[in-house]
Amino acid sequence: MTGKKVLIPLGAVIGLVLLAVLFFQVAGLHYFVLIILPYICGAIFFAGLIYRVIRWAQSPVPFHIPTVCGQEKSLPWIKQDKLGSPSNWLQVTGRMLMEIFLFRSLFRNSKVEHAPEARLVYGGNRWLWLGGLAFHVSLFIILFRHLRFFTEPVFAPVLWMSDLDGLLQLAIPTLFITDIIILIALIYLFTRRVVFAQVRFISLPSDYLALFLIMGVAISGVLMRSVFKVDLTYVKELAMSIIRFDPVVSGAIGLPFFIHIILACTLIAYFPFSKMMHAAGILFSPTRNLLNNSRMKRHINPWNHPVRVHTYAEYEDEFRNQMKKVGLPVETDETGSK
Amino acid sequence: MYDSGKVILGVAVFLCLASFPAWYNVITSKADYRPDPVIVVSDNQCIESTQYMREYHMQLLKEWRDDAVRNGKTIYTASDNKTYEINLTGTCLKCHSNKTEFCDTCHDFSGVSPNCWDCHNIPKSGK
């Protein structure tokens, strides 16, 4: 069971690499891979993302369900936990920012262990938080660094970021610290899914597919940078021509780039249909973005339909005469009076 | 749609950020710039094929540095068995003499700043 869950996505990614090799061999398909594919996948990404976001925005939040992790706003002499139990717009923004940039709820993950002498010991378990944060920060910096292929003259902060990332000045071309960190983090994120029995049980093929696709993109990118090189000038000319909507392939670009771009395009096109939509979904999390003010304001279920109710008073008005006739007790003697 | 104002604002901000390169290049009006490195030709060809040099010159230069500085090797045998003296100034700079018009054109274009010139002098003609 577990084997299949891992091997099928792995096979899919290896299949994509082989497909890239095949496409590279057939000169007639170069235009498709280098130009048509990025446009198609980019269009799927943007259209899919907006579609998903609008679908989410159309779903009502039936209950007021903030996850409360601290003292809610109460009497003036009781100290409120402003981030754990936000009661106004500013506090909930703070909670969202901490969630988006620091993964605060993962940081709060704890673990209970049996210590000797049959004691229970509570402690933090922050490996997932660390691995997740290392992965996402590296991914952001790597994506940001890629702007050097899409801006001319290169956007200055991109150069500063690259200098900082290549601070070690090891090897030529310079080794980027984030390249190493993202690979280590990806290995950890994969390993925890296969090593820990509980995580293995709840892991789905789609979890592995996302991991393997990102791994494939990262590994092919790192190898393309430092071992199997391609002509970067042609790569940038291609990238620039794509974003100015006047696509041309100006020179021969090698196989490593074909592998990298086919994996990256697949990832981009798969994004709106995958768990990676958590990037937008985090903003729609009711447990994170709602105020804990249910004792101050009444939350009305937005899908409540105006219901036609028939109260007992109206019922009695309707059947009073019949009820009196058969001797049933009535609450009021006449319509509208007590 | 619930909270439509916020959602539309969010989508708009996302689209503005995601399309950053497109409008940045419109502002700089350099979207169709292509580097054109200048070579003063004395031989018809570089020591290896053009494509190899375009893709791997940095590795070759690193090997040359290690050979000349650390291993005391001064002769490079190219893949067509021609031999060249391992010497940046005497061999490479003979044709590629102008840093600004040759090296920098592509390096600036692809946003790389190799640290060659931390130690090496920039030839006068290319300052």
Tab-separated table of C-alpha atoms in Angstrom:
chain	number	residue	atom	x	y	z
A	1	MET	CA	0.000	0.000	0.000
A	2	THR	CA	2.551	2.521	1.159
A	3	GLY	CA	4.934	1.502	-1.594
A	4	LYS	CA	2.399	2.293	-4.285
A	5	LYS	CA	1.538	5.649	-2.746
A	6	VAL	CA	5.177	6.671	-3.112
A	7	LEU	CA	6.123	4.873	-6.308
A	8	ILE	CA	3.266	6.062	-8.528
A	9	PRO	CA	4.010	9.782	-8.043
A	10	LEU	CA	7.735	9.068	-8.292
A	11	GLY	CA	7.126	7.233	-11.572
A	12	ALA	CA	5.072	10.178	-12.844
A	13	VAL	CA	7.924	12.609	-12.207
A	14	ILE	CA	10.504	10.270	-13.748
A	15	GLY	CA	8.137	9.937	-16.705
A	16	LEU	CA	8.136	13.714	-17.095
A	17	VAL	CA	11.941	13.744	-17.135
A	18	LEU	CA	11.954	11.060	-19.845
A	19	LEU	CA	9.356	13.050	-21.765
A	20	ALA	CA	11.671	16.069	-21.594
A	21	VAL	CA	14.508	13.957	-23.027
A	22	LEU	CA	12.214	12.783	-25.815
A	23	PHE	CA	11.006	16.306	-26.608
A	24	PHE	CA	14.606	17.480	-26.680
A	25	GLN	CA	15.504	14.866	-29.290
A	26	VAL	CA	12.768	15.996	-31.685
A	27	ALA	CA	13.738	19.436	-32.972
A	28	GLY	CA	10.185	20.130	-34.138
A	29	LEU	CA	8.937	20.021	-30.560
A	30	HIS	CA	11.336	22.623	-29.193
A	31	TYR	CA	9.011	25.492	-29.982
A	32	PHE	CA	6.200	23.703	-28.145
A	33	VAL	CA	8.256	23.058	-24.995
A	34	LEU	CA	9.991	26.410	-24.802
A	35	ILE	CA	7.129	28.686	-25.783
A	36	ILE	CA	3.676	27.119	-26.070
A	37	LEU	CA	3.951	25.048	-22.891
A	38	PRO	CA	4.908	27.971	-20.610
A	39	TYR	CA	2.009	30.033	-21.961
A	40	ILE	CA	-0.504	27.195	-21.522
A	41	CYS	CA	0.696	26.372	-18.033
A	42	GLY	CA	0.815	30.030	-17.023
A	43	ALA	CA	-2.753	30.509	-18.239
A	44	ILE	CA	-3.934	27.422	-16.322
A	45	PHE	CA	-2.160	28.729	-13.214
A	46	PHE	CA	-3.739	32.180	-13.215
A	47	ALA	CA	-7.207	31.099	-14.356
A	48	GLY	CA	-7.255	28.136	-11.972
A	49	LEU	CA	-6.042	30.162	-9.036
A	50	ILE	CA	-8.631	32.911	-9.506
A	51	TYR	CA	-11.370	30.323	-10.059
A	52	ARG	CA	-10.515	28.514	-6.827
A	53	VAL	CA	-10.336	31.749	-4.852
A	54	ILE	CA	-13.725	32.908	-6.133
A	55	ARG	CA	-15.272	29.520	-5.391
A	56	TRP	CA	-13.965	29.754	-1.842
A	57	ALA	CA	-15.251	33.289	-1.486
A	58	GLN	CA	-18.700	32.066	-2.519
A	59	SER	CA	-18.835	29.487	0.269
A	60	PRO	CA	-20.525	30.765	3.398
A	61	VAL	CA	-18.920	30.293	6.786
A	62	PRO	CA	-21.879	28.789	8.660
A	63	PHE	CA	-20.409	28.944	12.152
A	64	HIS	CA	-18.209	31.392	13.920
A	65	ILE	CA	-15.216	29.126	14.460
A	66	PRO	CA	-12.022	30.937	15.447
A	67	THR	CA	-9.567	28.552	17.078
A	68	VAL	CA	-8.998	30.085	20.435
A	69	CYS	CA	-5.560	29.630	21.928
A	70	GLY	CA	-5.760	31.914	24.908
A	71	GLN	CA	-7.896	34.131	27.139
A	72	GLU	CA	-10.577	35.907	25.206
A	73	LYS	CA	-11.457	39.574	25.777
A	74	SER	CA	-13.449	39.699	28.983
A	75	LEU	CA	-13.571	41.856	32.105
A	76	PRO	CA	-11.065	44.716	32.174
A	77	TRP	CA	-8.937	43.126	34.923
A	78	ILE	CA	-8.518	39.829	33.027
A	79	LYS	CA	-5.588	39.983	30.640
A	80	GLN	CA	-6.540	39.145	27.079
A	81	ASP	CA	-4.302	36.972	24.862
A	82	LYS	CA	-4.443	39.332	21.905
A	83	LEU	CA	-2.859	37.051	19.287
A	84	GLY	CA	-4.339	33.799	20.579
A	85	SER	CA	-7.835	35.199	20.894
A	86	PRO	CA	-8.106	38.340	18.770
A	87	SER	CA	-11.096	40.594	19.267
A	88	ASN	CA	-10.453	43.340	16.730
A	89	TRP	CA	-9.200	43.825	13.195
A	90	LEU	CA	-5.642	44.744	14.171
A	91	GLN	CA	-5.183	41.714	16.408
A	92	VAL	CA	-6.539	39.281	13.833
A	93	THR	CA	-4.212	40.816	11.230
A	94	GLY	CA	-1.336	40.195	13.621
A	95	ARG	CA	-2.404	36.586	14.011
A	96	MET	CA	-2.674	36.130	10.228
A	97	LEU	CA	0.753	37.673	9.605
A	98	MET	CA	2.338	35.452	12.275
A	99	GLU	CA	0.655	32.466	10.631
A	100	ILE	CA	1.680	33.360	7.082
A	101	PHE	CA	5.276	34.405	7.755
A	102	LEU	CA	6.228	32.402	10.851
A	103	PHE	CA	3.868	29.368	10.765
A	104	ARG	CA	2.868	30.072	14.361
A	105	SER	CA	0.384	27.224	14.657
A	106	LEU	CA	3.056	24.705	13.630
A	107	PHE	CA	5.372	26.235	16.199
A	108	ARG	CA	2.784	25.494	18.872
A	109	ASN	CA	2.833	21.792	18.074
A	110	SER	CA	3.540	19.812	21.205
A	111	LYS	CA	4.163	16.233	22.051
A	112	VAL	CA	3.369	14.114	25.092
A	113	GLU	CA	5.792	11.423	26.143
A	114	HIS	CA	5.940	8.746	28.800
A	115	ALA	CA	9.003	9.438	30.877
A	116	PRO	CA	10.320	6.813	33.314
A	117	GLU	CA	8.451	6.548	36.644
A	118	ALA	CA	5.213	6.647	34.623
A	119	ARG	CA	5.301	10.431	34.354
A	120	LEU	CA	3.797	12.301	31.424
A	121	VAL	CA	6.090	14.884	29.922
A	122	TYR	CA	4.841	17.639	27.664
A	123	GLY	CA	7.290	19.257	25.263
A	124	GLY	CA	7.541	21.100	21.997
A	125	ASN	CA	7.882	19.200	18.736
A	126	ARG	CA	9.073	21.786	16.263
A	127	TRP	CA	10.836	19.797	13.555
A	128	LEU	CA	7.975	20.176	11.119
A	129	TRP	CA	7.857	23.904	11.848
A	130	LEU	CA	11.598	24.225	11.252
A	131	GLY	CA	11.589	22.096	8.084
A	132	GLY	CA	8.504	23.814	6.719
A	133	LEU	CA	9.801	27.308	7.397
A	134	ALA	CA	13.249	26.501	5.957
A	135	PHE	CA	11.593	25.117	2.833
A	136	HIS	CA	9.192	28.003	2.276
A	137	VAL	CA	11.719	30.767	2.947
A	138	SER	CA	14.243	29.137	0.604
A	139	LEU	CA	11.562	28.672	-2.033
A	140	PHE	CA	10.615	32.338	-1.815
A	141	ILE	CA	14.229	33.504	-2.113
A	142	ILE	CA	14.843	31.142	-5.048
A	143	LEU	CA	11.731	32.367	-6.870
A	144	PHE	CA	12.746	35.954	-6.178
A	145	ARG	CA	16.259	35.289	-7.516
A	146	HIS	CA	14.685	33.969	-10.730
A	147	LEU	CA	13.526	37.519	-11.458
A	148	ARG	CA	17.007	38.100	-12.878
A	149	PHE	CA	15.815	36.217	-15.949
A	150	PHE	CA	12.667	38.310	-16.278
A	151	THR	CA	13.844	41.869	-15.657
A	152	GLU	CA	16.206	44.028	-17.692
A	153	PRO	CA	18.174	45.740	-16.266
A	154	VAL	CA	18.077	43.207	-13.443
A	155	PHE	CA	15.929	44.533	-10.584
A	156	ALA	CA	18.476	45.730	-8.000
A	157	PRO	CA	17.053	43.955	-4.898
A	158	VAL	CA	17.374	40.694	-6.845
A	159	LEU	CA	21.111	41.294	-7.158
A	160	TRP	CA	21.391	42.146	-3.459
A	161	MET	CA	19.512	38.979	-2.581
A	162	SER	CA	21.768	36.900	-4.847
A	163	ASP	CA	24.879	38.425	-3.280
A	164	LEU	CA	23.586	37.681	0.196
A	165	ASP	CA	22.576	34.152	-0.790
A	166	GLY	CA	25.995	33.526	-2.339
A	167	LEU	CA	27.795	34.935	0.671
A	168	LEU	CA	29.943	31.833	1.079
A	169	GLN	CA	31.609	32.445	-2.326
A	170	LEU	CA	32.236	28.724	-2.588
A	171	ALA	CA	32.830	27.239	-6.038
A	172	ILE	CA	32.179	28.820	-9.431
A	173	PRO	CA	29.404	29.705	-10.074
A	174	THR	CA	28.779	30.662	-6.458
A	175	LEU	CA	26.966	28.149	-4.329
A	176	PHE	CA	23.657	29.535	-3.093
A	177	ILE	CA	22.876	28.804	0.559
A	178	THR	CA	19.160	28.490	-0.151
A	179	ASP	CA	19.821	25.805	-2.795
A	180	ILE	CA	21.357	23.616	-0.110
A	181	ILE	CA	18.737	24.441	2.521
A	182	ILE	CA	15.796	23.690	0.230
A	183	LEU	CA	17.224	20.283	-0.712
A	184	ILE	CA	17.829	19.349	2.944
A	185	ALA	CA	14.351	20.586	3.901
A	186	LEU	CA	12.726	18.617	1.053
A	187	ILE	CA	14.566	15.464	2.111
A	188	TYR	CA	13.302	15.976	5.662
A	189	LEU	CA	9.712	16.656	4.521
A	190	PHE	CA	9.797	13.467	2.453
A	191	THR	CA	11.478	11.367	5.143
A	192	ARG	CA	8.956	12.264	7.832
A	193	ARG	CA	6.169	10.997	5.577
A	194	VAL	CA	7.746	7.566	5.175
A	195	VAL	CA	9.367	7.124	8.588
A	196	PHE	CA	6.641	8.117	11.075
A	197	ALA	CA	3.835	5.555	10.966
A	198	GLN	CA	1.025	8.046	11.644
A	199	VAL	CA	2.181	10.494	8.977
A	200	ARG	CA	2.758	7.622	6.550
A	201	PHE	CA	-0.817	6.453	7.108
A	202	ILE	CA	-2.389	9.820	6.310
A	203	SER	CA	-0.056	10.621	3.390
A	204	LEU	CA	-1.678	10.468	-0.023
A	205	PRO	CA	-0.123	10.061	-3.472
A	206	SER	CA	-0.879	13.740	-4.089
A	207	ASP	CA	1.292	14.656	-1.084
A	208	TYR	CA	4.198	12.773	-2.596
A	209	LEU	CA	3.518	14.114	-6.087
A	210	ALA	CA	3.841	17.710	-4.902
A	211	LEU	CA	7.039	16.846	-3.023
A	212	PHE	CA	8.613	14.966	-5.931
A	213	LEU	CA	7.705	17.660	-8.451
A	214	ILE	CA	9.290	20.373	-6.314
A	215	MET	CA	12.300	18.121	-5.682
A	216	GLY	CA	12.615	17.523	-9.415
A	217	VAL	CA	12.503	21.235	-10.185
A	218	ALA	CA	15.016	22.013	-7.429
A	219	ILE	CA	17.456	19.234	-8.311
A	220	SER	CA	17.341	19.960	-12.043
A	221	GLY	CA	17.855	23.646	-11.307
A	222	VAL	CA	20.836	23.097	-9.020
A	223	LEU	CA	22.434	20.630	-11.462
A	224	MET	CA	21.831	23.018	-14.351
A	225	ARG	CA	23.569	25.764	-12.421
A	226	SER	CA	26.644	23.874	-11.337
A	227	VAL	CA	27.164	20.702	-13.400
A	228	PHE	CA	25.280	20.368	-16.691
A	229	LYS	CA	25.287	23.939	-17.859
A	230	VAL	CA	23.147	25.695	-20.408
A	231	ASP	CA	23.571	28.998	-22.161
A	232	LEU	CA	22.071	31.472	-19.718
A	233	THR	CA	22.065	34.341	-22.187
A	234	TYR	CA	19.763	32.412	-24.500
A	235	VAL	CA	17.651	31.340	-21.531
A	236	LYS	CA	17.148	34.945	-20.473
A	237	GLU	CA	16.459	36.067	-24.046
A	238	LEU	CA	13.774	33.369	-24.196
A	239	ALA	CA	12.288	34.344	-20.815
A	240	MET	CA	12.247	38.034	-21.753
A	241	SER	CA	10.599	37.295	-25.085
A	242	ILE	CA	7.923	35.232	-23.354
A	243	ILE	CA	6.944	37.973	-20.919
A	244	ARG	CA	6.897	40.690	-23.557
A	245	PHE	CA	4.504	38.410	-25.544
A	246	ASP	CA	6.766	38.272	-28.563
A	247	PRO	CA	8.255	34.800	-28.146
A	248	VAL	CA	11.422	33.771	-29.977
A	249	VAL	CA	13.973	31.031	-29.402
A	250	SER	CA	17.172	32.905	-30.127
A	251	GLY	CA	19.739	30.127	-29.668
A	252	ALA	CA	20.358	26.494	-28.769
A	253	ILE	CA	19.354	25.695	-25.170
A	254	GLY	CA	20.483	22.369	-23.726
A	255	LEU	CA	18.633	19.352	-22.359
A	256	PRO	CA	18.949	20.314	-18.654
A	257	PHE	CA	16.789	23.359	-19.306
A	258	PHE	CA	14.158	21.201	-21.033
A	259	ILE	CA	13.939	18.997	-17.944
A	260	HIS	CA	13.777	22.015	-15.645
A	261	ILE	CA	11.112	23.844	-17.622
A	262	ILE	CA	8.892	20.816	-18.210
A	263	LEU	CA	8.920	19.981	-14.485
A	264	ALA	CA	8.378	23.630	-13.547
A	265	CYS	CA	5.514	24.049	-16.033
A	266	THR	CA	3.868	20.875	-14.744
A	267	LEU	CA	4.176	22.184	-11.202
A	268	ILE	CA	2.667	25.538	-12.173
A	269	ALA	CA	-0.232	23.975	-14.054
A	270	TYR	CA	-0.860	21.479	-11.232
A	271	PHE	CA	-0.769	24.198	-8.584
A	272	PRO	CA	-4.439	25.313	-8.684
A	273	PHE	CA	-5.671	21.712	-8.428
A	274	SER	CA	-3.343	20.671	-5.651
A	275	LYS	CA	-2.745	21.033	-1.933
A	276	MET	CA	-0.338	23.827	-2.862
A	277	MET	CA	-3.408	26.069	-3.034
A	278	HIS	CA	-2.875	26.465	0.716
A	279	ALA	CA	-0.902	29.528	-0.404
A	280	ALA	CA	-4.220	31.259	-1.068
A	281	GLY	CA	-6.254	29.061	1.258
A	282	ILE	CA	-4.483	30.267	4.378
A	283	LEU	CA	-6.203	33.624	3.864
A	284	PHE	CA	-9.573	31.857	3.829
A	285	SER	CA	-9.056	29.844	7.032
A	286	PRO	CA	-12.024	30.670	9.295
A	287	THR	CA	-10.219	29.301	12.336
A	288	ARG	CA	-7.440	31.853	11.746
A	289	ASN	CA	-9.141	34.887	10.246
A	290	LEU	CA	-12.267	35.221	12.393
A	291	LEU	CA	-12.477	37.397	15.490
A	292	ASN	CA	-13.218	35.683	18.762
A	293	ASN	CA	-16.092	38.068	19.479
A	294	SER	CA	-18.993	35.640	19.566
A	295	ARG	CA	-20.013	36.971	23.011
A	296	MET	CA	-20.076	40.555	21.760
A	297	LYS	CA	-21.682	40.114	18.364
A	298	ARG	CA	-24.134	37.586	17.043
A	299	HIS	CA	-22.824	35.687	14.032
A	300	ILE	CA	-25.666	34.859	11.670
A	301	ASN	CA	-25.183	31.927	9.350
A	302	PRO	CA	-25.086	33.572	5.928
A	303	TRP	CA	-26.867	30.671	4.274
A	304	ASN	CA	-29.822	30.970	6.624
A	305	HIS	CA	-32.816	31.237	4.365
A	306	PRO	CA	-35.656	33.493	5.468
A	307	VAL	CA	-37.798	30.754	7.019
A	308	ARG	CA	-41.597	31.074	7.215
A	309	VAL	CA	-42.324	30.163	10.790
A	310	HIS	CA	-45.685	29.344	12.305
A	311	THR	CA	-45.563	30.169	16.006
A	312	TYR	CA	-47.782	28.595	18.633
A	313	ALA	CA	-49.592	31.889	19.116
A	314	GLU	CA	-50.489	31.928	15.426
A	315	TYR	CA	-51.508	28.260	15.623
A	316	GLU	CA	-53.809	28.982	18.508
A	317	ASP	CA	-55.315	31.958	16.670
A	318	GLU	CA	-56.060	29.648	13.786
A	319	PHE	CA	-57.616	26.793	15.759
A	320	ARG	CA	-58.934	28.534	18.909
A	321	ASN	CA	-62.592	27.890	18.238
A	322	GLN	CA	-62.079	24.201	17.469
A	323	MET	CA	-59.866	23.790	20.547
A	324	LYS	CA	-62.437	25.436	22.804
A	325	LYS	CA	-65.185	23.266	21.339
A	326	VAL	CA	-63.427	20.012	22.269
A	327	GLY	CA	-62.357	21.432	25.642
A	328	LEU	CA	-58.605	21.837	25.008
A	329	PRO	CA	-56.963	24.490	27.205
A	330	VAL	CA	-56.002	27.698	25.375
A	331	GLU	CA	-53.453	30.280	26.454
A	332	THR	CA	-55.403	33.309	25.286
A	333	ASP	CA	-59.124	33.693	24.927
A	334	GLU	CA	-59.231	36.055	22.001
A	335	THR	CA	-57.070	36.837	19.031
A	336	GLY	CA	-54.194	39.114	19.935
A	337	SER	CA	-55.068	39.481	23.657
A	338	LYS	CA	-53.627	37.751	26.696
B	1	MET	CA	-19.540	36.120	-2.936
B	2	TYR	CA	-18.769	36.960	0.679
B	3	ASP	CA	-16.311	39.712	1.602
B	4	SER	CA	-16.106	40.467	-2.111
B	5	GLY	CA	-14.315	43.771	-1.568
B	6	LYS	CA	-11.447	42.119	0.297
B	7	VAL	CA	-11.268	39.163	-2.077
B	8	ILE	CA	-11.156	41.321	-5.201
B	9	LEU	CA	-8.545	43.568	-3.595
B	10	GLY	CA	-6.460	40.502	-2.700
B	11	VAL	CA	-6.670	39.076	-6.211
B	12	ALA	CA	-5.775	42.468	-7.692
B	13	VAL	CA	-2.728	42.825	-5.432
B	14	PHE	CA	-1.648	39.280	-6.329
B	15	LEU	CA	-1.973	39.956	-10.061
B	16	CYS	CA	0.000	43.210	-9.758
B	17	LEU	CA	2.825	41.441	-7.932
B	18	ALA	CA	2.799	38.384	-10.200
B	19	SER	CA	2.951	40.532	-13.336
B	20	PHE	CA	5.807	42.600	-11.895
B	21	PRO	CA	8.388	41.592	-14.549
B	22	ALA	CA	6.003	42.447	-17.377
B	23	TRP	CA	5.318	46.024	-16.261
B	24	TYR	CA	8.840	46.553	-14.925
B	25	ASN	CA	10.218	45.897	-18.411
B	26	VAL	CA	7.668	48.239	-19.929
B	27	ILE	CA	8.844	50.983	-17.573
B	28	THR	CA	12.532	50.358	-18.294
B	29	SER	CA	11.670	49.859	-22.007
B	30	LYS	CA	14.455	47.332	-22.318
B	31	ALA	CA	12.256	44.278	-22.817
B	32	ASP	CA	13.862	43.386	-26.155
B	33	TYR	CA	17.462	44.130	-25.170
B	34	ARG	CA	19.973	41.486	-26.292
B	35	PRO	CA	23.633	41.536	-25.241
B	36	ASP	CA	26.158	41.889	-28.034
B	37	PRO	CA	29.646	41.055	-26.732
B	38	VAL	CA	32.501	42.582	-28.758
B	39	ILE	CA	35.446	40.377	-29.687
B	40	VAL	CA	38.650	41.602	-31.285
B	41	VAL	CA	39.329	38.570	-33.437
B	42	SER	CA	42.874	37.428	-33.937
B	43	ASP	CA	42.074	33.733	-34.304
B	44	ASN	CA	38.984	32.495	-35.999
B	45	GLN	CA	37.912	30.447	-33.033
B	46	CYS	CA	38.288	30.374	-29.303
B	47	ILE	CA	40.198	27.494	-27.709
B	48	GLU	CA	37.030	25.362	-27.584
B	49	SER	CA	33.782	25.523	-29.556
B	50	THR	CA	31.619	28.620	-29.185
B	51	GLN	CA	28.793	26.706	-27.537
B	52	TYR	CA	31.157	25.080	-25.040
B	53	MET	CA	32.689	28.443	-24.217
B	54	ARG	CA	29.284	30.085	-23.786
B	55	GLU	CA	28.141	27.380	-21.389
B	56	TYR	CA	31.316	26.313	-19.581
B	57	HIS	CA	33.856	29.190	-19.724
B	58	MET	CA	33.612	29.728	-15.976
B	59	GLN	CA	34.579	26.126	-15.288
B	60	LEU	CA	37.438	26.263	-17.748
B	61	LEU	CA	38.742	29.444	-16.132
B	62	LYS	CA	38.546	27.802	-12.735
B	63	GLU	CA	40.509	24.775	-14.001
B	64	TRP	CA	43.071	27.128	-15.516
B	65	ARG	CA	43.413	28.953	-12.234
B	66	ASP	CA	43.942	25.697	-10.326
B	67	ASP	CA	46.376	24.379	-12.965
B	68	ALA	CA	48.456	27.528	-13.215
B	69	VAL	CA	48.427	28.704	-9.618
B	70	ARG	CA	48.286	25.461	-7.666
B	71	ASN	CA	49.581	22.698	-9.948
B	72	GLY	CA	52.210	24.623	-11.904
B	73	LYS	CA	50.792	23.412	-15.195
B	74	THR	CA	51.052	26.041	-17.930
B	75	ILE	CA	49.977	24.265	-21.096
B	76	TYR	CA	46.341	23.511	-21.945
B	77	THR	CA	45.540	20.903	-24.561
B	78	ALA	CA	42.204	21.660	-26.205
B	79	SER	CA	39.846	18.969	-27.438
B	80	ASP	CA	41.222	19.434	-30.988
B	81	ASN	CA	44.755	18.745	-29.616
B	82	LYS	CA	45.954	22.311	-30.144
B	83	THR	CA	47.949	23.625	-27.220
B	84	TYR	CA	47.577	26.977	-25.534
B	85	GLU	CA	49.462	28.735	-22.802
B	86	ILE	CA	47.441	28.859	-19.598
B	87	ASN	CA	47.513	32.602	-19.131
B	88	LEU	CA	44.556	34.895	-18.685
B	89	THR	CA	46.269	38.054	-19.834
B	90	GLY	CA	48.344	36.486	-22.611
B	91	THR	CA	45.798	34.083	-24.053
B	92	CYS	CA	42.208	35.041	-23.201
B	93	LEU	CA	42.571	38.807	-23.160
B	94	LYS	CA	44.320	38.770	-26.535
B	95	CYS	CA	40.924	38.560	-28.215
B	96	HIS	CA	38.558	39.341	-25.346
B	97	SER	CA	40.405	42.459	-24.375
B	98	ASN	CA	37.611	44.755	-23.305
B	99	LYS	CA	35.877	43.897	-20.046
B	100	THR	CA	33.042	46.403	-20.416
B	101	GLU	CA	32.259	45.494	-24.003
B	102	PHE	CA	32.797	41.752	-23.658
B	103	CYS	CA	32.554	40.186	-20.173
B	104	ASP	CA	30.097	42.643	-18.680
B	105	THR	CA	27.533	42.535	-21.481
B	106	CYS	CA	26.370	39.007	-20.647
B	107	HIS	CA	27.252	39.076	-16.957
B	108	ASP	CA	25.127	42.164	-16.380
B	109	PHE	CA	22.362	40.713	-18.531
B	110	SER	CA	22.153	37.518	-16.474
B	111	GLY	CA	22.788	39.313	-13.184
B	112	VAL	CA	26.034	37.596	-12.197
B	113	SER	CA	29.044	39.301	-10.690
B	114	PRO	CA	32.002	36.875	-10.805
B	115	ASN	CA	34.778	37.739	-8.403
B	116	CYS	CA	37.606	37.455	-11.015
B	117	TRP	CA	38.359	41.142	-10.744
B	118	ASP	CA	38.682	41.097	-6.976
B	119	CYS	CA	42.286	40.006	-7.652
B	120	HIS	CA	42.932	40.508	-11.374
B	121	ASN	CA	43.567	43.905	-12.836
B	122	ILE	CA	41.098	45.089	-15.407
B	123	PRO	CA	43.014	45.651	-18.675
B	124	LYS	CA	43.372	49.371	-19.363
B	125	SER	CA	41.439	49.303	-22.615
B	126	GLY	CA	38.381	47.949	-20.861
B	127	LYS	CA	38.135	50.211	-17.848
